[in-house]
């Protein structure tokens, strides 16, 4: 039951994140990649604009690096000439299956928004 309770807690906090993003963006994010994209845009700090497919992938990567930096896996190297952040892997990422990877990212997303805006 402890594992079930943790999953329930994760789900509850995840819903809080989605509720918050729905208020901010005007529509509920469709899933994990949508949330990662929004975090990437937030981290880039250039506001809303049109991004190419490649830039969208880069924004998701920025979000993953930022989130995984909360556990010390990445460190920010700096910004390039266009103001895009560049991250460096400093600790080997944990080898986990897709389901655990999604859980790990969701936990970090919850922590991210809790740090940024005080979700609780």
Short mmCIF file of C-alpha atoms in Angstrom, two decimals:
data_model
loop_
_atom_site.label_atom_id
_atom_site.label_comp_id
_atom_site.label_asym_id
_atom_site.label_seq_id
_atom_site.Cartn_x
_atom_site.Cartn_y
_atom_site.Cartn_z
CA UNK A 1 0.00 0.00 0.00
CA UNK A 2 2.94 2.35 0.57
CA UNK A 3 3.83 2.28 -3.14
CA UNK A 4 0.18 2.80 -4.05
CA UNK A 5 0.00 5.75 -1.65
CA UNK A 6 3.10 7.30 -3.24
CA UNK A 7 1.60 6.90 -6.72
CA UNK A 8 -1.64 8.48 -5.54
CA UNK A 9 0.29 11.38 -4.03
CA UNK A 10 2.28 11.80 -7.24
CA UNK A 11 -0.95 11.79 -9.26
CA UNK A 12 -2.53 14.39 -6.93
CA UNK A 13 0.46 16.72 -7.20
CA UNK A 14 0.68 16.16 -10.96
CA UNK A 15 -2.95 17.29 -11.27
CA UNK A 16 -2.05 20.47 -9.32
CA UNK A 17 0.70 21.17 -11.87
CA UNK A 18 -1.75 20.64 -14.75
CA UNK A 19 -4.33 22.88 -13.04
CA UNK A 20 -1.74 25.63 -12.64
CA UNK A 21 -0.58 25.36 -16.25
CA UNK A 22 -4.18 25.41 -17.47
CA UNK A 23 -4.68 28.75 -15.67
CA UNK A 24 -1.45 30.18 -17.07
CA UNK A 25 -1.66 28.89 -20.64
CA UNK A 26 -5.43 28.81 -21.08
CA UNK A 27 -5.63 25.11 -21.90
CA UNK A 28 -4.71 21.92 -20.12
CA UNK A 29 -1.41 20.38 -21.32
CA UNK A 30 -1.95 17.14 -23.22
CA UNK A 31 0.78 15.17 -21.48
CA UNK A 32 4.33 15.00 -20.26
CA UNK A 33 5.91 16.39 -23.46
CA UNK A 34 3.54 19.37 -23.44
CA UNK A 35 4.55 20.17 -19.86
CA UNK A 36 8.25 19.72 -20.72
CA UNK A 37 7.81 22.07 -23.68
CA UNK A 38 6.21 24.73 -21.42
CA UNK A 39 9.06 24.42 -18.90
CA UNK A 40 11.56 24.75 -21.76
CA UNK A 41 9.84 27.93 -22.96
CA UNK A 42 9.84 29.26 -19.38
CA UNK A 43 13.54 28.47 -18.98
CA UNK A 44 14.40 30.05 -22.32
CA UNK A 45 12.67 33.20 -21.09
CA UNK A 46 11.79 34.66 -24.48
CA UNK A 47 8.01 34.46 -24.04
CA UNK A 48 5.47 32.94 -26.35
CA UNK A 49 6.44 32.66 -29.99
CA UNK A 50 6.42 30.19 -32.82
CA UNK A 51 9.08 27.52 -32.59
CA UNK A 52 10.25 25.16 -35.31
CA UNK A 53 9.94 21.40 -34.76
CA UNK A 54 13.68 21.28 -34.03
CA UNK A 55 13.44 24.17 -31.54
CA UNK A 56 10.54 22.40 -29.81
CA UNK A 57 12.77 19.33 -29.37
CA UNK A 58 15.53 21.60 -28.03
CA UNK A 59 13.08 23.18 -25.56
CA UNK A 60 12.04 19.74 -24.28
CA UNK A 61 15.75 18.88 -23.89
CA UNK A 62 16.33 22.14 -21.96
CA UNK A 63 13.44 21.23 -19.65
CA UNK A 64 14.78 17.72 -19.02
CA UNK A 65 18.26 19.08 -18.25
CA UNK A 66 16.82 21.71 -15.90
CA UNK A 67 14.67 19.13 -14.13
CA UNK A 68 17.47 16.58 -13.84
CA UNK A 69 19.77 19.31 -12.51
CA UNK A 70 17.56 19.25 -9.39
CA UNK A 71 19.19 15.86 -8.67
CA UNK A 72 22.66 16.98 -9.74
CA UNK A 73 22.73 15.18 -13.11
CA UNK A 74 23.21 18.33 -15.18
CA UNK A 75 24.84 21.67 -14.58
CA UNK A 76 24.22 24.84 -16.56
CA UNK A 77 27.24 25.69 -18.70
CA UNK A 78 25.89 29.00 -19.88
CA UNK A 79 23.95 30.61 -22.70
CA UNK A 80 24.84 30.63 -26.39
CA UNK A 81 24.85 33.80 -28.49
CA UNK A 82 21.08 33.45 -29.07
CA UNK A 83 20.40 33.17 -25.34
CA UNK A 84 19.66 29.44 -25.34
CA UNK A 85 20.88 27.60 -22.22
CA UNK A 86 23.44 24.82 -22.60
CA UNK A 87 23.67 22.06 -20.02
CA UNK A 88 26.44 19.61 -19.26
CA UNK A 89 25.87 16.07 -17.99
CA UNK A 90 27.92 15.75 -14.80
CA UNK A 91 26.57 12.50 -13.34
CA UNK A 92 25.50 9.38 -15.22
CA UNK A 93 21.73 9.28 -15.60
CA UNK A 94 19.94 6.44 -13.81
CA UNK A 95 19.04 3.50 -16.04
CA UNK A 96 15.29 3.15 -15.62
CA UNK A 97 12.45 1.86 -17.76
CA UNK A 98 10.01 4.21 -19.50
CA UNK A 99 7.40 4.10 -16.73
CA UNK A 100 9.96 4.91 -14.03
CA UNK A 101 11.49 7.58 -16.24
CA UNK A 102 8.07 9.24 -16.58
CA UNK A 103 7.57 9.04 -12.80
CA UNK A 104 11.00 10.53 -12.17
CA UNK A 105 10.32 13.41 -14.56
CA UNK A 106 6.89 14.04 -13.04
CA UNK A 107 8.42 14.13 -9.54
CA UNK A 108 11.00 16.65 -10.74
CA UNK A 109 8.33 18.72 -12.52
CA UNK A 110 6.33 18.87 -9.28
CA UNK A 111 9.48 19.91 -7.39
CA UNK A 112 10.28 22.50 -10.10
CA UNK A 113 6.88 24.18 -9.87
CA UNK A 114 6.89 23.93 -6.09
CA UNK A 115 10.25 25.76 -6.04
CA UNK A 116 9.18 28.31 -8.67
CA UNK A 117 5.65 29.15 -7.56
CA UNK A 118 4.96 27.24 -4.34
CA UNK A 119 2.40 24.72 -5.59
CA UNK A 120 1.38 23.15 -2.29
#
